[in-house]
Amino acid sequence: MHFTSEKRLDDGVLEREFTLGEIPGVLWTPASATASAPAPLILLGHPPLGLHRMYPRLAGRARHAAADGFAAATIELPGSGDRPRWAAAEQARVDLRRALEAGEPVTDEIIDALILPLVEKSVPEWQAALDALLALPEIGGPVGYSGGVISIGIRLAVVEPRIVAAGFFAGSFVPRAMFEEARRVTVPLHVLLQWDDEGNDRQAALDLFDAFGSKEKTLHANMGGHTGVPQFAGDDAARFFVRHLK
């Protein structure tokens, strides 16, 4: 991990950009984080729209996490931002846009082509980032995962034992194969569902929640579309991580 920039935000949070090989990322640590008092870590997931575009939202989430004493980090997803594109993913995005614009169903083939390669490529990168982050003296466990493409979160929750709690947003397409993986998820879950999400199949989201194998799982459903998440929903998620990471 190589830090490329550093700045102290007005609330005392230290924001550092880094690269991990060719993967860009950002780490936010609260002023309270020291080698003698390392901060728990939340990995901030996000959609594949690029870190520059997502930065304001990610930084806001990170600063809320820092207010609760958590470090937060994110990395650029494969095929996003300035990272190299790959043809299959680009074609899947074209097929998705065409189906949505035509008002046609999004087929399993489109969803699989769009999501499954992203999961396969990104999860090992998240694990490598976690290795590097936990090697820093001011960062400690436990670790949570929050938001982003839900299929990435499912795979991480299954294969990464250092993640002890996860907050998911039921707002992205989920391949049928991920439902079987969801049954193997056992960490506590906080799942947010926008009831009128125009880009999300509500029944599929409910079926996925039912499939999760966690003994502790909570579904928070709110009226409104994809971008209409109420402020108190974020507060509820913050309390979930305080309960499980402290």
mmCIF file of C-alpha atoms in Angstrom, residues 38-236:
data_model
loop_
_atom_site.group_PDB
_atom_site.id
_atom_site.type_symbol
_atom_site.label_atom_id
_atom_site.label_comp_id
_atom_site.label_asym_id
_atom_site.label_seq_id
_atom_site.Cartn_x
_atom_site.Cartn_y
_atom_site.Cartn_z
ATOM 1 C CA PRO A 38 -6.580 1.294 16.858
ATOM 2 C CA ALA A 39 -9.965 1.927 15.265
ATOM 3 C CA PRO A 40 -12.345 -0.765 14.012
ATOM 4 C CA LEU A 41 -12.732 -0.721 10.239
ATOM 5 C CA ILE A 42 -15.720 -0.425 7.909
ATOM 6 C CA LEU A 43 -15.228 -1.260 4.236
ATOM 7 C CA LEU A 44 -17.371 1.081 2.135
ATOM 8 C CA GLY A 45 -18.877 -0.611 -0.884
ATOM 9 C CA HIS A 46 -20.238 1.422 -3.799
ATOM 10 C CA PRO A 47 -21.663 0.917 -7.299
ATOM 11 C CA PRO A 48 -19.270 0.692 -10.277
ATOM 12 C CA LEU A 49 -19.553 4.378 -11.175
ATOM 13 C CA GLY A 50 -16.002 5.445 -10.282
ATOM 14 C CA LEU A 51 -14.516 6.797 -7.067
ATOM 15 C CA HIS A 52 -14.406 10.387 -8.337
ATOM 16 C CA ARG A 53 -18.128 10.387 -9.033
ATOM 17 C CA MET A 54 -18.949 8.586 -5.778
ATOM 18 C CA TYR A 55 -16.517 10.572 -3.607
ATOM 19 C CA PRO A 56 -19.004 13.021 -2.014
ATOM 20 C CA ARG A 57 -21.282 10.209 -0.878
ATOM 21 C CA LEU A 58 -18.411 7.993 0.245
ATOM 22 C CA ALA A 59 -16.724 10.803 2.162
ATOM 23 C CA GLY A 60 -19.996 11.619 3.896
ATOM 24 C CA ARG A 61 -20.458 7.994 4.943
ATOM 25 C CA ALA A 62 -16.840 7.834 6.117
ATOM 26 C CA ARG A 63 -17.164 10.955 8.246
ATOM 27 C CA HIS A 64 -20.291 9.588 9.897
ATOM 28 C CA ALA A 65 -18.381 6.385 10.617
ATOM 29 C CA ALA A 66 -15.454 8.373 12.039
ATOM 30 C CA ALA A 67 -17.838 10.178 14.395
ATOM 31 C CA ASP A 68 -18.574 6.756 15.884
ATOM 32 C CA GLY A 69 -14.861 5.964 16.174
ATOM 33 C CA PHE A 70 -14.489 3.842 13.039
ATOM 34 C CA ALA A 71 -11.954 3.980 10.249
ATOM 35 C CA ALA A 72 -13.440 3.576 6.772
ATOM 36 C CA ALA A 73 -11.892 2.596 3.465
ATOM 37 C CA THR A 74 -12.883 1.965 -0.112
ATOM 38 C CA ILE A 75 -11.231 0.887 -3.364
ATOM 39 C CA GLU A 76 -11.948 1.461 -7.042
ATOM 40 C CA LEU A 77 -13.867 -1.447 -8.525
ATOM 41 C CA PRO A 78 -12.528 -3.317 -11.575
ATOM 42 C CA GLY A 79 -13.525 -1.655 -14.821
ATOM 43 C CA SER A 80 -14.472 1.632 -13.100
ATOM 44 C CA GLY A 81 -12.884 5.070 -12.874
ATOM 45 C CA ASP A 82 -9.493 5.117 -14.560
ATOM 46 C CA ARG A 83 -9.054 1.343 -14.370
ATOM 47 C CA PRO A 84 -8.980 -0.648 -17.612
ATOM 48 C CA ARG A 85 -12.337 -1.661 -19.050
ATOM 49 C CA TRP A 86 -13.122 -5.186 -20.172
ATOM 50 C CA ALA A 87 -15.294 -5.857 -23.169
ATOM 51 C CA ALA A 88 -17.737 -8.319 -21.607
ATOM 52 C CA ALA A 89 -18.692 -5.915 -18.819
ATOM 53 C CA GLU A 90 -19.086 -3.015 -21.239
ATOM 54 C CA GLN A 91 -21.386 -5.104 -23.429
ATOM 55 C CA ALA A 92 -23.415 -6.180 -20.397
ATOM 56 C CA ARG A 93 -23.926 -2.512 -19.463
ATOM 57 C CA VAL A 94 -25.066 -1.749 -23.005
ATOM 58 C CA ASP A 95 -27.519 -4.671 -22.896
ATOM 59 C CA LEU A 96 -28.819 -3.526 -19.505
ATOM 60 C CA ARG A 97 -29.411 0.042 -20.666
ATOM 61 C CA ARG A 98 -31.143 -1.183 -23.802
ATOM 62 C CA ALA A 99 -33.512 -3.400 -21.789
ATOM 63 C CA LEU A 100 -34.315 -0.681 -19.269
ATOM 64 C CA GLU A 101 -34.911 1.983 -21.916
ATOM 65 C CA ALA A 102 -37.198 -0.369 -23.836
ATOM 66 C CA GLY A 103 -39.122 -1.312 -20.692
ATOM 67 C CA GLU A 104 -38.174 -4.943 -21.179
ATOM 68 C CA PRO A 105 -37.331 -7.468 -18.433
ATOM 69 C CA VAL A 106 -33.660 -7.656 -17.494
ATOM 70 C CA THR A 107 -32.778 -11.262 -18.265
ATOM 71 C CA ASP A 108 -30.733 -13.610 -16.105
ATOM 72 C CA GLU A 109 -28.110 -13.662 -18.866
ATOM 73 C CA ILE A 110 -27.628 -9.888 -18.650
ATOM 74 C CA ILE A 111 -27.488 -9.932 -14.849
ATOM 75 C CA ASP A 112 -24.984 -12.803 -14.790
ATOM 76 C CA ALA A 113 -22.737 -11.105 -17.364
ATOM 77 C CA LEU A 114 -22.888 -7.810 -15.489
ATOM 78 C CA ILE A 115 -22.420 -9.005 -11.903
ATOM 79 C CA LEU A 116 -20.659 -12.362 -11.698
ATOM 80 C CA PRO A 117 -17.347 -11.269 -13.311
ATOM 81 C CA LEU A 118 -17.370 -8.168 -11.106
ATOM 82 C CA VAL A 119 -17.707 -10.347 -8.001
ATOM 83 C CA GLU A 120 -14.938 -12.698 -9.137
ATOM 84 C CA LYS A 121 -12.531 -9.845 -9.882
ATOM 85 C CA SER A 122 -13.307 -7.498 -7.000
ATOM 86 C CA VAL A 123 -13.538 -9.772 -3.956
ATOM 87 C CA PRO A 124 -9.844 -10.827 -4.006
ATOM 88 C CA GLU A 125 -8.949 -7.139 -4.361
ATOM 89 C CA TRP A 126 -11.046 -6.239 -1.324
ATOM 90 C CA GLN A 127 -9.285 -9.008 0.607
ATOM 91 C CA ALA A 128 -5.864 -7.714 -0.452
ATOM 92 C CA ALA A 129 -6.876 -4.221 0.628
ATOM 93 C CA LEU A 130 -8.038 -5.614 3.961
ATOM 94 C CA ASP A 131 -4.650 -7.290 4.464
ATOM 95 C CA ALA A 132 -2.877 -3.981 3.879
ATOM 96 C CA LEU A 133 -5.274 -1.897 5.964
ATOM 97 C CA LEU A 134 -5.134 -4.166 8.998
ATOM 98 C CA ALA A 135 -1.333 -4.027 8.860
ATOM 99 C CA LEU A 136 -1.497 -0.313 9.703
ATOM 100 C CA PRO A 137 -0.934 0.306 13.430
ATOM 101 C CA GLU A 138 -3.891 2.685 13.764
ATOM 102 C CA ILE A 139 -6.365 0.204 12.227
ATOM 103 C CA GLY A 140 -7.644 -2.837 14.076
ATOM 104 C CA GLY A 141 -10.510 -5.266 14.011
ATOM 105 C CA PRO A 142 -13.272 -6.062 14.003
ATOM 106 C CA VAL A 143 -14.276 -5.304 10.420
ATOM 107 C CA GLY A 144 -17.648 -4.502 8.864
ATOM 108 C CA TYR A 145 -18.762 -4.195 5.248
ATOM 109 C CA SER A 146 -21.293 -1.556 4.228
ATOM 110 C CA GLY A 147 -23.286 -0.899 1.067
ATOM 111 C CA GLY A 148 -22.280 -1.246 -2.558
ATOM 112 C CA VAL A 149 -23.113 -4.041 -4.978
ATOM 113 C CA ILE A 150 -24.922 -6.531 -2.759
ATOM 114 C CA SER A 151 -23.470 -9.579 -4.549
ATOM 115 C CA ILE A 152 -19.937 -8.422 -3.698
ATOM 116 C CA GLY A 153 -20.992 -8.062 -0.072
ATOM 117 C CA ILE A 154 -22.515 -11.544 -0.072
ATOM 118 C CA ARG A 155 -19.336 -13.141 -1.413
ATOM 119 C CA LEU A 156 -17.152 -11.211 1.049
ATOM 120 C CA ALA A 157 -19.366 -12.195 3.972
ATOM 121 C CA VAL A 158 -19.017 -15.851 2.955
ATOM 122 C CA VAL A 159 -15.277 -16.045 2.263
ATOM 123 C CA GLU A 160 -13.776 -13.395 4.557
ATOM 124 C CA PRO A 161 -13.801 -14.426 8.253
ATOM 125 C CA ARG A 162 -12.487 -11.022 9.381
ATOM 126 C CA ILE A 163 -15.819 -9.420 8.447
ATOM 127 C CA VAL A 164 -18.103 -9.809 11.466
ATOM 128 C CA ALA A 165 -21.128 -7.719 10.387
ATOM 129 C CA ALA A 166 -22.509 -6.354 7.129
ATOM 130 C CA GLY A 167 -24.955 -3.699 6.027
ATOM 131 C CA PHE A 168 -26.467 -4.296 2.590
ATOM 132 C CA PHE A 169 -28.546 -2.100 0.278
ATOM 133 C CA ALA A 170 -31.077 -4.170 -1.675
ATOM 134 C CA GLY A 171 -30.819 -2.004 -4.739
ATOM 135 C CA SER A 172 -28.827 -3.892 -7.341
ATOM 136 C CA PHE A 173 -29.397 -6.863 -9.609
ATOM 137 C CA VAL A 174 -28.570 -10.241 -8.045
ATOM 138 C CA PRO A 175 -27.683 -13.346 -10.092
ATOM 139 C CA ARG A 176 -29.608 -16.469 -9.122
ATOM 140 C CA ALA A 177 -26.327 -18.166 -8.197
ATOM 141 C CA MET A 178 -25.848 -15.641 -5.385
ATOM 142 C CA PHE A 179 -29.000 -16.841 -3.636
ATOM 143 C CA GLU A 180 -27.239 -20.111 -2.819
ATOM 144 C CA GLU A 181 -24.243 -18.200 -1.475
ATOM 145 C CA ALA A 182 -26.608 -16.069 0.622
ATOM 146 C CA ARG A 183 -27.630 -19.201 2.523
ATOM 147 C CA ARG A 184 -24.007 -19.497 3.684
ATOM 148 C CA VAL A 185 -23.896 -15.973 5.136
ATOM 149 C CA THR A 186 -23.931 -16.184 8.940
ATOM 150 C CA VAL A 187 -22.749 -12.755 10.153
ATOM 151 C CA PRO A 188 -25.284 -10.262 11.547
ATOM 152 C CA LEU A 189 -26.972 -8.345 8.727
ATOM 153 C CA HIS A 190 -28.697 -4.988 8.390
ATOM 154 C CA VAL A 191 -30.497 -4.830 5.038
ATOM 155 C CA LEU A 192 -32.021 -1.633 3.663
ATOM 156 C CA LEU A 193 -34.795 -1.832 1.064
ATOM 157 C CA GLN A 194 -36.435 1.092 -0.715
ATOM 158 C CA TRP A 195 -39.970 -0.205 -1.278
ATOM 159 C CA ASP A 196 -40.534 1.667 -4.551
ATOM 160 C CA ASP A 197 -37.016 1.296 -5.982
ATOM 161 C CA GLU A 198 -37.551 1.655 -9.716
ATOM 162 C CA GLY A 199 -34.458 -0.382 -10.586
ATOM 163 C CA ASN A 200 -34.955 -3.197 -8.101
ATOM 164 C CA ASP A 201 -37.213 -6.240 -8.098
ATOM 165 C CA ARG A 202 -38.873 -5.967 -4.691
ATOM 166 C CA GLN A 203 -39.901 -9.612 -4.518
ATOM 167 C CA ALA A 204 -36.392 -10.747 -5.460
ATOM 168 C CA ALA A 205 -35.012 -8.538 -2.677
ATOM 169 C CA LEU A 206 -37.433 -10.102 -0.170
ATOM 170 C CA ASP A 207 -36.548 -13.599 -1.388
ATOM 171 C CA LEU A 208 -32.856 -12.819 -0.993
ATOM 172 C CA PHE A 209 -33.390 -11.574 2.558
ATOM 173 C CA ASP A 210 -35.252 -14.788 3.333
ATOM 174 C CA ALA A 211 -32.346 -16.814 1.919
ATOM 175 C CA PHE A 212 -29.676 -15.298 4.167
ATOM 176 C CA GLY A 213 -28.489 -17.842 6.716
ATOM 177 C CA SER A 214 -27.735 -15.326 9.452
ATOM 178 C CA LYS A 215 -29.472 -15.849 12.783
ATOM 179 C CA GLU A 216 -29.488 -12.084 13.264
ATOM 180 C CA LYS A 217 -30.798 -10.263 10.214
ATOM 181 C CA THR A 218 -32.933 -7.149 10.083
ATOM 182 C CA LEU A 219 -34.791 -5.733 7.083
ATOM 183 C CA HIS A 220 -35.462 -1.982 7.098
ATOM 184 C CA ALA A 221 -37.964 -1.110 4.362
ATOM 185 C CA ASN A 222 -38.838 2.502 3.621
ATOM 186 C CA MET A 223 -41.223 4.041 1.120
ATOM 187 C CA GLY A 224 -39.589 5.793 -1.809
ATOM 188 C CA GLY A 225 -37.337 5.244 -4.789
ATOM 189 C CA HIS A 226 -33.684 4.338 -5.109
ATOM 190 C CA THR A 227 -32.371 7.769 -4.120
ATOM 191 C CA GLY A 228 -35.033 8.485 -1.497
ATOM 192 C CA VAL A 229 -33.333 6.852 1.478
ATOM 193 C CA PRO A 230 -34.347 8.792 4.614
ATOM 194 C CA GLN A 231 -31.683 10.180 6.943
ATOM 195 C CA PHE A 232 -32.854 8.055 9.862
ATOM 196 C CA ALA A 233 -32.136 4.905 7.828
ATOM 197 C CA GLY A 234 -28.442 5.845 7.862
ATOM 198 C CA ASP A 235 -28.658 6.461 11.599
ATOM 199 C CA ASP A 236 -30.122 2.978 12.099
#
